[in-house]
Each structure stands twice: as C-alpha cells, then as structure tokens.
DNA sequence: ATGCAACCTCAAGCTAAGTAGAGGTCAAGT
DNA sequence: ACTTGACCTCTACTTAGCTTGAGGTTGCAT
C-alpha cells in the first residue's frame, strides 16, 4: 500500500479527489464510496487517508452508468471491469473488448424480452393466460432483468 | 365488509383458499399475502378471518407473473389491474384491453434498450465514453428496468 | 496559523419483493 | 369431540443499490 504524499513525485493533475470525480460524473460521493466498497473502483490514498482517483476512473464510472442503463447489476459490471488491464491505463482497444462482450449480453436480453412479449401476444389471442399450460410459464425463460419475482416459481 | 359464512348462499366452489390459489399458480402463500397487502388482490374473508379468493384470481395472479417477467414492478402491475372491472368477473375482452396497454409499455422498453445498445456501439467507435458529451448521457433515456442507479443522475 | 469546506468511517435507514418463524386460531375428517 | 394441517398476524430478515447523519480529521486558502 503506497501512499500519495502532498507534493509527491507524480504530477498533481493526475489525481482527483472524490468530490471532483463526483462533479465530473454526476455520481454522488456516497455512491462512489459504495462503488469502491463493491470493488468497482480502486482509489489510492493520501497520507491523510483521503481517496485519490486516476483521471481514467472518470471513464470507468461512465462505463458503470452505461452498463446500469443496460440493466446490468454491479456484480456483472465488476466482472466486466475486471477484464481491464491492472497496471496501465486502459486503452481504447481495452474498452472496445469489454464493450463487445457486453453487447452480447444485452443482445440476449433484448431477445428474451422480445420472445416473452410475443408469447404474451399469443396468450392474449387464445385467452388462456393460465400459466399451467401457457408457454409463458417457462422457468428457464428468465429475463435477466432485476425483478426477483416469486422465488418458489422462478428460481 | 361482508363475510362469507360456511355454507353460505354462494356455491362453495366459487371460492378458493390461499393454499389452493398457491397450488394453482405456483406462487408461495406468503407472496400471495404480500400481493394482497400491495393491493394486487382483494380476497374476501370467512367469518373465521380466512381469505377466500375468486377463481378469476388465478388468472389475476398469472397476469402478475407474466408482467413481472416483462420487467414491470408491482406498482405498475397494480395500475394495470386497476383497469379491470370492479364488480363482475373480467371477460376475455377486459384482459385483452389491459394486455394491449402493457404491450405498448414493453415495446417502448425494448426500443429504449435497443437504442441504448446502439449508442453504446457508437461510443465504442468514437472512444469517447465520456458522458459529458456522449449521447448516452441523456437523463430522459431512462430504461424502465429495475436498476435504481445513482439517484442524483437518473432521477 | 487558522478557519472551514471537504474529506473520513461507521451505523442506520430506505425501497422492492419477498421469505422465515413465532405464537395463536380455524375447519374438516374420523 | 378431537386432532391436525391449514390458516391467521406480526416481527424480523434478505439482497441491491444506494442515502443520511453523527462524530471526527484533513488540506488548502488566507
């Protein structure tokens, strides 16, 4: 664990405080601390224990926001971010790699949603809506959406 | 508040217990009680305070399950169910009406998801991923998915 | 050198969608 | 009449993704 000292050997502009990161990303300070706790961010510390983020963490947080919009949970997002190189700053290519992987996930999600919607159409048509027979009652057809749903049925 | 008496004037077969409703729908008894609390179900009570559901509640619960699969929250589902007629048993037409309304919601959702995915593609291409300028950073483009996200940004 | 905004940790609270259990009552078959 | 499983309410706990507040420290500008 190395600390950043005031006036240390790194250019000061490379590091930003949690407040600055918050302003840059629009994410609340408390949320950024929470993200660190969840392993999405790995800030350094000053000798006085204050967090210091890299500029590239702005992009990291941006990615989190986008991924959330696409319906991913923080766990999944962390898994994606873990693909980024450890030591060096991520390059465009690095970002493209993980974004492509995510695209597949989101495509799957859209597909499942579309399929379920189409089945709903069928069910309206036949008027059944009685899950016992209906195709909609398919345990494996879980949407990756958040809805926990009744555990007994859907898990 | 009228109670159902044992051997009352209604055909016994019209009413089902919470356990039966649970078996018919696959939804846990505790979840059904929870749904009542949330206003999704409105069972009558026996003189001994036990819940008695209508047979049509089976369909009602089925609808809840389907809507959940499509990513709707219980609040939204309740709003849809409120469209059903109060006194009489809902007809096929009634169900079709609210299902069509729901289809629109879900279509919107799929669209938004698709758009966001496409924008992600763009952002990868340009390498920006810096929400300040990026189209992805659009407060109005909320996916109706569960992800609460950082309130400060998305609300 | 001092003031004060910004930072720190830790604990508690919130919403959604339930589950689990304690302690007590009901109803239906023998 | 009795037994026993199904039912009742109420409280507490769960996960995700945070926010709020208390109480204390840091660091930058004057």
CSV table of C-alpha atoms (C1' of nucleotides) in Angstrom, one decimal:
chain,number,residue,atom,x,y,z
A,1,UNK,CA,0.0,0.0,0.0
A,2,UNK,CA,1.8,3.1,-1.1
A,3,UNK,CA,0.5,6.5,-0.2
A,4,UNK,CA,0.5,9.7,-2.2
A,5,UNK,CA,2.3,12.4,-0.4
A,6,UNK,CA,1.4,16.1,-0.9
A,7,UNK,CA,3.8,17.3,-3.5
A,8,UNK,CA,4.8,13.8,-4.3
A,9,UNK,CA,6.6,12.6,-7.4
A,10,UNK,CA,3.5,12.3,-9.5
A,11,UNK,CA,2.1,15.3,-11.3
A,12,UNK,CA,-0.7,16.5,-9.1
A,13,UNK,CA,-3.1,16.8,-12.1
A,14,UNK,CA,-3.1,13.0,-12.5
A,15,UNK,CA,-5.1,12.5,-9.3
A,16,UNK,CA,-8.5,13.8,-8.5
A,17,UNK,CA,-10.5,13.8,-5.2
A,18,UNK,CA,-13.7,12.1,-4.7
A,19,UNK,CA,-15.6,15.4,-4.9
A,20,UNK,CA,-14.1,16.1,-8.3
A,21,UNK,CA,-14.9,12.7,-9.6
A,22,UNK,CA,-18.4,13.2,-8.3
A,23,UNK,CA,-18.7,16.5,-10.2
A,24,UNK,CA,-17.2,15.0,-13.4
A,25,UNK,CA,-19.5,12.0,-13.5
A,26,UNK,CA,-22.6,13.3,-11.7
A,27,UNK,CA,-22.5,10.4,-9.3
A,28,UNK,CA,-22.9,11.2,-5.7
A,29,UNK,CA,-19.9,11.0,-3.4
A,30,UNK,CA,-21.6,8.4,-1.3
A,31,UNK,CA,-22.3,6.2,-4.4
A,32,UNK,CA,-18.6,6.4,-5.4
A,33,UNK,CA,-17.6,5.2,-1.9
A,34,UNK,CA,-20.1,2.5,-2.3
A,35,UNK,CA,-18.6,1.5,-5.7
A,36,UNK,CA,-15.2,1.3,-4.1
A,37,UNK,CA,-16.6,-1.0,-1.4
A,38,UNK,CA,-18.1,-3.2,-4.2
A,39,UNK,CA,-14.7,-3.4,-6.0
A,40,UNK,CA,-15.6,-1.2,-9.0
A,41,UNK,CA,-13.1,1.4,-8.1
A,42,UNK,CA,-9.6,1.2,-6.5
A,43,UNK,CA,-8.5,4.6,-5.5
A,44,UNK,CA,-5.2,5.3,-3.8
A,45,UNK,CA,-5.0,7.2,-0.5
A,46,UNK,CA,-3.1,10.3,0.6
A,47,UNK,CA,-1.1,10.1,3.8
A,48,UNK,CA,-4.2,11.7,5.4
A,49,UNK,CA,-6.3,8.8,4.2
A,50,UNK,CA,-8.3,10.7,1.6
A,51,UNK,CA,-9.1,8.9,-1.7
A,52,UNK,CA,-7.2,9.9,-4.8
A,53,UNK,CA,-8.6,8.7,-8.1
A,54,UNK,CA,-7.0,8.4,-11.5
A,55,UNK,CA,-8.4,10.5,-14.4
A,56,UNK,CA,-9.2,7.3,-16.1
A,57,UNK,CA,-11.6,6.5,-13.3
A,58,UNK,CA,-14.0,9.1,-14.9
A,59,UNK,CA,-14.3,6.8,-17.8
A,60,UNK,CA,-14.6,3.8,-15.5
A,61,UNK,CA,-17.6,5.4,-13.7
A,62,UNK,CA,-19.1,6.4,-17.0
A,63,UNK,CA,-19.0,2.8,-18.0
A,64,UNK,CA,-20.7,1.8,-14.8
A,65,UNK,CA,-23.5,4.2,-15.6
A,66,UNK,CA,-24.0,3.0,-19.1
A,67,UNK,CA,-23.9,-0.7,-18.1
A,68,UNK,CA,-26.5,0.1,-15.4
A,69,UNK,CA,-28.7,1.7,-18.0
A,70,UNK,CA,-28.5,-1.5,-20.0
A,71,UNK,CA,-29.8,-3.4,-16.9
A,72,UNK,CA,-26.6,-5.0,-15.6
A,73,UNK,CA,-26.1,-5.4,-11.9
A,74,UNK,CA,-23.0,-4.1,-10.1
A,75,UNK,CA,-21.7,-7.6,-9.8
A,76,UNK,CA,-21.8,-8.1,-13.5
A,77,UNK,CA,-20.3,-4.8,-14.2
A,78,UNK,CA,-17.4,-5.5,-11.8
A,79,UNK,CA,-16.8,-8.8,-13.7
A,80,UNK,CA,-16.6,-6.8,-16.9
A,81,UNK,CA,-14.3,-4.2,-15.4
A,82,UNK,CA,-12.0,-6.8,-14.1
A,83,UNK,CA,-11.1,-7.6,-17.7
A,84,UNK,CA,-9.3,-4.2,-17.9
A,85,UNK,CA,-5.5,-4.3,-17.5
A,86,UNK,CA,-4.3,-3.9,-13.9
A,87,UNK,CA,-1.2,-1.7,-14.1
A,88,UNK,CA,-1.5,0.6,-17.0
A,89,UNK,CA,-4.3,2.9,-18.1
A,90,UNK,CA,-6.8,1.1,-20.3
A,91,UNK,CA,-6.6,1.8,-24.0
A,92,UNK,CA,-9.4,2.3,-26.5
A,93,UNK,CA,-8.9,-1.3,-27.5
A,94,UNK,CA,-9.3,-2.5,-24.0
A,95,UNK,CA,-12.6,-0.7,-23.7
A,96,UNK,CA,-13.8,-2.0,-27.0
A,97,UNK,CA,-13.1,-5.5,-25.9
A,98,UNK,CA,-15.2,-5.4,-22.9
A,99,UNK,CA,-17.9,-3.4,-24.6
A,100,UNK,CA,-18.3,-6.0,-27.2
A,101,UNK,CA,-18.7,-8.7,-24.6
A,102,UNK,CA,-21.4,-6.6,-23.0
A,103,UNK,CA,-23.1,-6.1,-26.3
A,104,UNK,CA,-23.7,-9.8,-26.5
A,105,UNK,CA,-25.2,-9.9,-23.0
A,106,UNK,CA,-27.5,-7.1,-23.9
A,107,UNK,CA,-28.5,-8.7,-27.2
A,108,UNK,CA,-29.5,-11.8,-25.3
A,109,UNK,CA,-31.6,-9.7,-23.0
A,110,UNK,CA,-33.4,-7.9,-25.8
A,111,UNK,CA,-34.1,-11.2,-27.4
A,112,UNK,CA,-35.6,-12.8,-24.3
A,113,UNK,CA,-37.7,-9.7,-23.8
A,114,UNK,CA,-38.9,-9.8,-27.4
A,115,UNK,CA,-39.7,-13.5,-27.2
A,116,UNK,CA,-41.7,-13.1,-24.0
A,117,UNK,CA,-43.6,-10.2,-25.5
A,118,UNK,CA,-44.5,-12.3,-28.5
A,119,UNK,CA,-45.7,-15.1,-26.2
A,120,UNK,CA,-47.9,-12.6,-24.4
A,121,UNK,CA,-49.5,-11.8,-27.7
A,122,UNK,CA,-50.2,-15.4,-28.3
A,123,UNK,CA,-51.7,-15.8,-24.8
A,124,UNK,CA,-54.0,-12.8,-25.3
A,125,UNK,CA,-55.1,-14.3,-28.5
A,126,UNK,CA,-56.0,-17.7,-27.1
A,127,UNK,CA,-57.3,-16.1,-23.9
A,128,UNK,CA,-55.6,-18.8,-21.8
A,129,UNK,CA,-53.4,-16.7,-19.5
A,130,UNK,CA,-53.5,-19.8,-17.3
A,131,UNK,CA,-49.9,-20.5,-16.7
A,132,UNK,CA,-50.4,-24.2,-16.2
A,133,UNK,CA,-50.4,-24.8,-19.9
A,134,UNK,CA,-49.1,-21.5,-21.3
A,135,UNK,CA,-45.7,-21.2,-22.8
A,136,UNK,CA,-45.1,-18.1,-20.7
A,137,UNK,CA,-44.8,-20.4,-17.8
A,138,UNK,CA,-41.3,-21.5,-18.6
A,139,UNK,CA,-38.9,-21.5,-15.7
A,140,UNK,CA,-35.8,-21.2,-17.9
A,141,UNK,CA,-37.1,-18.2,-19.7
A,142,UNK,CA,-35.8,-15.8,-17.1
A,143,UNK,CA,-35.3,-12.3,-18.1
A,144,UNK,CA,-32.0,-11.0,-16.8
A,145,UNK,CA,-33.9,-8.0,-15.5
A,146,UNK,CA,-34.0,-7.1,-11.9
A,147,UNK,CA,-37.4,-8.5,-10.9
A,148,UNK,CA,-36.7,-11.2,-8.3
A,149,UNK,CA,-40.2,-12.5,-8.7
A,150,UNK,CA,-41.6,-15.2,-6.6
A,151,UNK,CA,-38.6,-17.3,-5.7
A,152,UNK,CA,-40.6,-20.5,-5.5
A,153,UNK,CA,-41.5,-20.3,-9.1
A,154,UNK,CA,-38.8,-18.6,-10.9
A,155,UNK,CA,-35.6,-19.9,-9.2
B,1,UNK,CA,-67.5,-5.7,4.7
B,2,UNK,CA,-69.5,-8.8,4.2
B,3,UNK,CA,-68.2,-12.1,5.3
B,4,UNK,CA,-68.6,-15.5,3.8
B,5,UNK,CA,-70.3,-17.9,6.1
B,6,UNK,CA,-69.7,-21.6,6.0
B,7,UNK,CA,-72.5,-23.0,3.9
B,8,UNK,CA,-73.4,-19.5,2.8
B,9,UNK,CA,-75.6,-18.6,-0.1
B,10,UNK,CA,-72.8,-18.8,-2.7
B,11,UNK,CA,-71.7,-22.0,-4.3
B,12,UNK,CA,-68.7,-23.2,-2.3
B,13,UNK,CA,-66.8,-24.0,-5.5
B,14,UNK,CA,-66.6,-20.3,-6.4
B,15,UNK,CA,-64.2,-19.5,-3.6
B,16,UNK,CA,-60.7,-20.9,-3.1
B,17,UNK,CA,-58.4,-20.8,-0.1
B,18,UNK,CA,-55.0,-19.2,-0.2
B,19,UNK,CA,-53.4,-22.6,-0.2
B,20,UNK,CA,-55.3,-23.6,-3.3
B,21,UNK,CA,-54.5,-20.4,-5.1
B,22,UNK,CA,-50.9,-21.0,-4.2
B,23,UNK,CA,-51.0,-24.5,-5.7
B,24,UNK,CA,-52.8,-23.4,-8.8
B,25,UNK,CA,-50.4,-20.6,-9.6
B,26,UNK,CA,-47.2,-21.8,-8.1
B,27,UNK,CA,-46.9,-18.6,-6.1
B,28,UNK,CA,-45.9,-19.0,-2.4
B,29,UNK,CA,-48.6,-18.4,0.1
B,30,UNK,CA,-46.5,-15.6,1.7
B,31,UNK,CA,-46.2,-13.9,-1.7
B,32,UNK,CA,-50.0,-14.0,-2.2
B,33,UNK,CA,-50.5,-12.3,1.2
B,34,UNK,CA,-47.9,-9.8,0.2
B,35,UNK,CA,-49.7,-9.2,-3.1
B,36,UNK,CA,-52.9,-8.5,-1.1
B,37,UNK,CA,-51.0,-6.0,1.0
B,38,UNK,CA,-49.8,-4.3,-2.1
B,39,UNK,CA,-53.4,-4.1,-3.5
B,40,UNK,CA,-53.0,-6.6,-6.3
B,41,UNK,CA,-55.5,-9.0,-4.8
B,42,UNK,CA,-58.7,-8.3,-2.9
B,43,UNK,CA,-59.9,-11.5,-1.2
B,44,UNK,CA,-63.0,-11.8,0.9
B,45,UNK,CA,-62.9,-13.2,4.4
B,46,UNK,CA,-64.7,-16.0,6.1
B,47,UNK,CA,-66.3,-15.5,9.5
B,48,UNK,CA,-63.1,-17.0,10.9
B,49,UNK,CA,-61.0,-14.4,9.1
B,50,UNK,CA,-59.5,-16.7,6.5
B,51,UNK,CA,-59.0,-15.4,2.9
B,52,UNK,CA,-61.3,-16.6,0.2
B,53,UNK,CA,-60.3,-15.8,-3.4
B,54,UNK,CA,-62.4,-15.9,-6.6
B,55,UNK,CA,-61.5,-18.4,-9.2
B,56,UNK,CA,-60.7,-15.5,-11.5
B,57,UNK,CA,-57.9,-14.5,-9.2
B,58,UNK,CA,-55.9,-17.4,-10.6
B,59,UNK,CA,-55.8,-15.5,-13.8
B,60,UNK,CA,-55.1,-12.3,-12.0
B,61,UNK,CA,-52.0,-13.9,-10.4
B,62,UNK,CA,-51.0,-15.3,-13.7
B,63,UNK,CA,-51.0,-11.9,-15.1
B,64,UNK,CA,-48.8,-10.6,-12.3
B,65,UNK,CA,-46.3,-13.3,-13.1
B,66,UNK,CA,-46.2,-12.5,-16.8
B,67,UNK,CA,-46.0,-8.8,-16.2
B,68,UNK,CA,-43.1,-9.4,-13.8
B,69,UNK,CA,-41.3,-11.4,-16.4
B,70,UNK,CA,-41.7,-8.4,-18.7
B,71,UNK,CA,-39.9,-6.3,-16.1
B,72,UNK,CA,-42.8,-4.4,-14.6
B,73,UNK,CA,-42.8,-3.5,-10.9
B,74,UNK,CA,-45.7,-4.4,-8.7
B,75,UNK,CA,-46.8,-0.8,-8.6
B,76,UNK,CA,-47.1,-0.7,-12.4
B,77,UNK,CA,-48.8,-4.0,-12.4
B,78,UNK,CA,-51.3,-2.8,-9.9
B,79,UNK,CA,-52.1,0.2,-12.1
B,80,UNK,CA,-52.8,-2.2,-15.0
B,81,UNK,CA,-55.0,-4.4,-12.9
B,82,UNK,CA,-57.0,-1.4,-11.6
B,83,UNK,CA,-58.3,-1.1,-15.2
B,84,UNK,CA,-60.3,-4.4,-14.8
B,85,UNK,CA,-64.0,-4.0,-13.9
B,86,UNK,CA,-64.8,-3.9,-10.2
B,87,UNK,CA,-67.9,-5.9,-9.8
B,88,UNK,CA,-68.1,-8.5,-12.4
B,89,UNK,CA,-65.6,-11.2,-13.4
B,90,UNK,CA,-63.3,-9.8,-16.1
B,91,UNK,CA,-64.0,-11.0,-19.6
B,92,UNK,CA,-61.5,-12.0,-22.3
B,93,UNK,CA,-62.0,-8.6,-23.8
B,94,UNK,CA,-61.1,-6.9,-20.5
B,95,UNK,CA,-57.9,-8.9,-20.4
B,96,UNK,CA,-57.1,-8.1,-23.9
B,97,UNK,CA,-57.5,-4.4,-23.3
B,98,UNK,CA,-55.0,-4.3,-20.5
B,99,UNK,CA,-52.6,-6.7,-22.2
B,100,UNK,CA,-52.5,-4.4,-25.2
B,101,UNK,CA,-51.7,-1.4,-23.0
B,102,UNK,CA,-48.9,-3.4,-21.5
B,103,UNK,CA,-47.6,-4.4,-24.9
B,104,UNK,CA,-47.1,-0.8,-25.6
B,105,UNK,CA,-45.1,-0.3,-22.4
B,106,UNK,CA,-42.9,-3.3,-23.2
B,107,UNK,CA,-42.4,-2.2,-26.8
B,108,UNK,CA,-41.2,1.1,-25.5
B,109,UNK,CA,-38.8,-0.7,-23.2
B,110,UNK,CA,-37.4,-2.9,-25.9
B,111,UNK,CA,-36.9,0.2,-28.1
B,112,UNK,CA,-35.1,2.1,-25.4
B,113,UNK,CA,-32.9,-0.9,-24.7
B,114,UNK,CA,-32.1,-1.2,-28.4
B,115,UNK,CA,-31.4,2.5,-28.8
B,116,UNK,CA,-29.1,2.5,-25.8
B,117,UNK,CA,-27.2,-0.6,-27.2
B,118,UNK,CA,-26.8,1.2,-30.5
B,119,UNK,CA,-25.4,4.2,-28.8
B,120,UNK,CA,-23.0,2.1,-26.9
B,121,UNK,CA,-21.7,0.8,-30.2
B,122,UNK,CA,-21.2,4.4,-31.4
B,123,UNK,CA,-19.4,5.3,-28.2
B,124,UNK,CA,-17.1,2.4,-28.5
B,125,UNK,CA,-16.4,3.5,-32.1
B,126,UNK,CA,-15.6,7.1,-31.1
B,127,UNK,CA,-13.8,6.0,-28.0
B,128,UNK,CA,-15.4,8.8,-26.0
B,129,UNK,CA,-17.3,7.1,-23.3
B,130,UNK,CA,-17.1,10.4,-21.5
B,131,UNK,CA,-20.7,11.0,-20.5
B,132,UNK,CA,-20.3,14.8,-20.7
B,133,UNK,CA,-20.7,14.9,-24.4
B,134,UNK,CA,-21.9,11.4,-25.2
B,135,UNK,CA,-25.5,10.8,-26.2
B,136,UNK,CA,-25.7,8.0,-23.7
B,137,UNK,CA,-25.7,10.6,-21.0
B,138,UNK,CA,-29.3,11.5,-21.5
B,139,UNK,CA,-31.4,11.8,-18.4
B,140,UNK,CA,-34.6,11.2,-20.2
B,141,UNK,CA,-33.5,8.0,-21.7
B,142,UNK,CA,-34.3,6.0,-18.6
B,143,UNK,CA,-34.9,2.3,-19.1
B,144,UNK,CA,-37.9,1.2,-17.1
B,145,UNK,CA,-35.7,-1.6,-15.9
B,146,UNK,CA,-35.2,-2.1,-12.2
B,147,UNK,CA,-31.7,-0.6,-11.9
B,148,UNK,CA,-32.2,2.3,-9.5
B,149,UNK,CA,-28.9,3.7,-10.5
B,150,UNK,CA,-27.4,6.8,-8.8
B,151,UNK,CA,-30.4,8.9,-7.9
B,152,UNK,CA,-28.6,12.2,-8.4
B,153,UNK,CA,-28.1,11.4,-12.0
B,154,UNK,CA,-31.0,9.5,-13.2
B,155,UNK,CA,-33.9,10.9,-11.2
C,1,DA,C1',-1.7,29.7,11.9
C,2,DT,C1',-6.2,29.3,11.4
C,3,DG,C1',-10.7,28.6,9.6
C,4,DC,C1',-13.7,25.9,7.3
C,5,DA,C1',-15.1,23.1,3.3
C,6,DA,C1',-14.2,18.7,2.0
C,7,DC,C1',-13.0,14.6,3.5
C,8,DC,C1',-13.0,10.2,6.6
C,9,DT,C1',-15.6,5.9,9.0
C,10,DC,C1',-19.3,3.6,10.8
C,11,DA,C1',-24.1,2.8,11.7
C,12,DA,C1',-28.6,3.1,10.4
C,13,DG,C1',-32.4,3.8,7.1
C,14,DC,C1',-34.8,3.3,2.5
C,15,DT,C1',-37.4,0.6,-1.4
C,16,DA,C1',-38.6,-3.7,-3.8
C,17,DA,C1',-40.2,-8.1,-3.4
C,18,DG,C1',-40.5,-11.2,-0.9
C,19,DT,C1',-39.1,-15.3,3.0
C,20,DA,C1',-39.0,-17.3,7.7
C,21,DG,C1',-40.6,-18.1,12.1
C,22,DA,C1',-43.2,-17.4,16.5
C,23,DG,C1',-47.4,-17.9,18.6
C,24,DG,C1',-52.1,-18.5,18.1
C,25,DT,C1',-56.8,-19.9,15.6
C,26,DC,C1',-59.7,-22.4,12.3
C,27,DA,C1',-62.0,-26.1,9.9
C,28,DA,C1',-62.6,-30.6,8.3
C,29,DG,C1',-62.1,-35.7,8.8
C,30,DT,C1',-62.6,-39.5,11.9
D,1,DA,C1',-65.2,-34.4,20.3
D,2,DC,C1',-60.8,-34.3,18.9
D,3,DT,C1',-56.9,-33.9,16.3
D,4,DT,C1',-54.1,-31.8,12.9
D,5,DG,C1',-53.0,-29.4,8.9
D,6,DA,C1',-54.0,-25.1,7.0
D,7,DC,C1',-54.7,-20.7,8.2
D,8,DC,C1',-54.1,-16.1,10.8
D,9,DT,C1',-51.0,-11.8,12.3
D,10,DC,C1',-46.7,-9.7,13.4
D,11,DT,C1',-41.9,-9.1,13.5
D,12,DA,C1',-37.6,-9.7,11.6
D,13,DC,C1',-34.5,-10.9,8.0
D,14,DT,C1',-32.7,-10.9,2.9
D,15,DT,C1',-30.4,-8.6,-1.5
D,16,DA,C1',-29.3,-4.5,-4.3
D,17,DG,C1',-28.1,0.0,-4.5
D,18,DC,C1',-27.8,3.3,-2.5
D,19,DT,C1',-28.6,8.0,1.1
D,20,DT,C1',-28.3,10.3,5.6
D,21,DG,C1',-26.3,11.5,9.7
D,22,DA,C1',-23.1,11.6,13.7
D,23,DG,C1',-18.7,12.5,15.1
D,24,DG,C1',-14.1,13.2,13.9
D,25,DT,C1',-9.9,14.6,10.6
D,26,DT,C1',-7.5,16.8,6.6
D,27,DG,C1',-5.9,20.1,3.5
D,28,DC,C1',-5.9,24.4,1.1
D,29,DA,C1',-6.5,29.4,1.1
D,30,DT,C1',-5.9,33.4,3.6
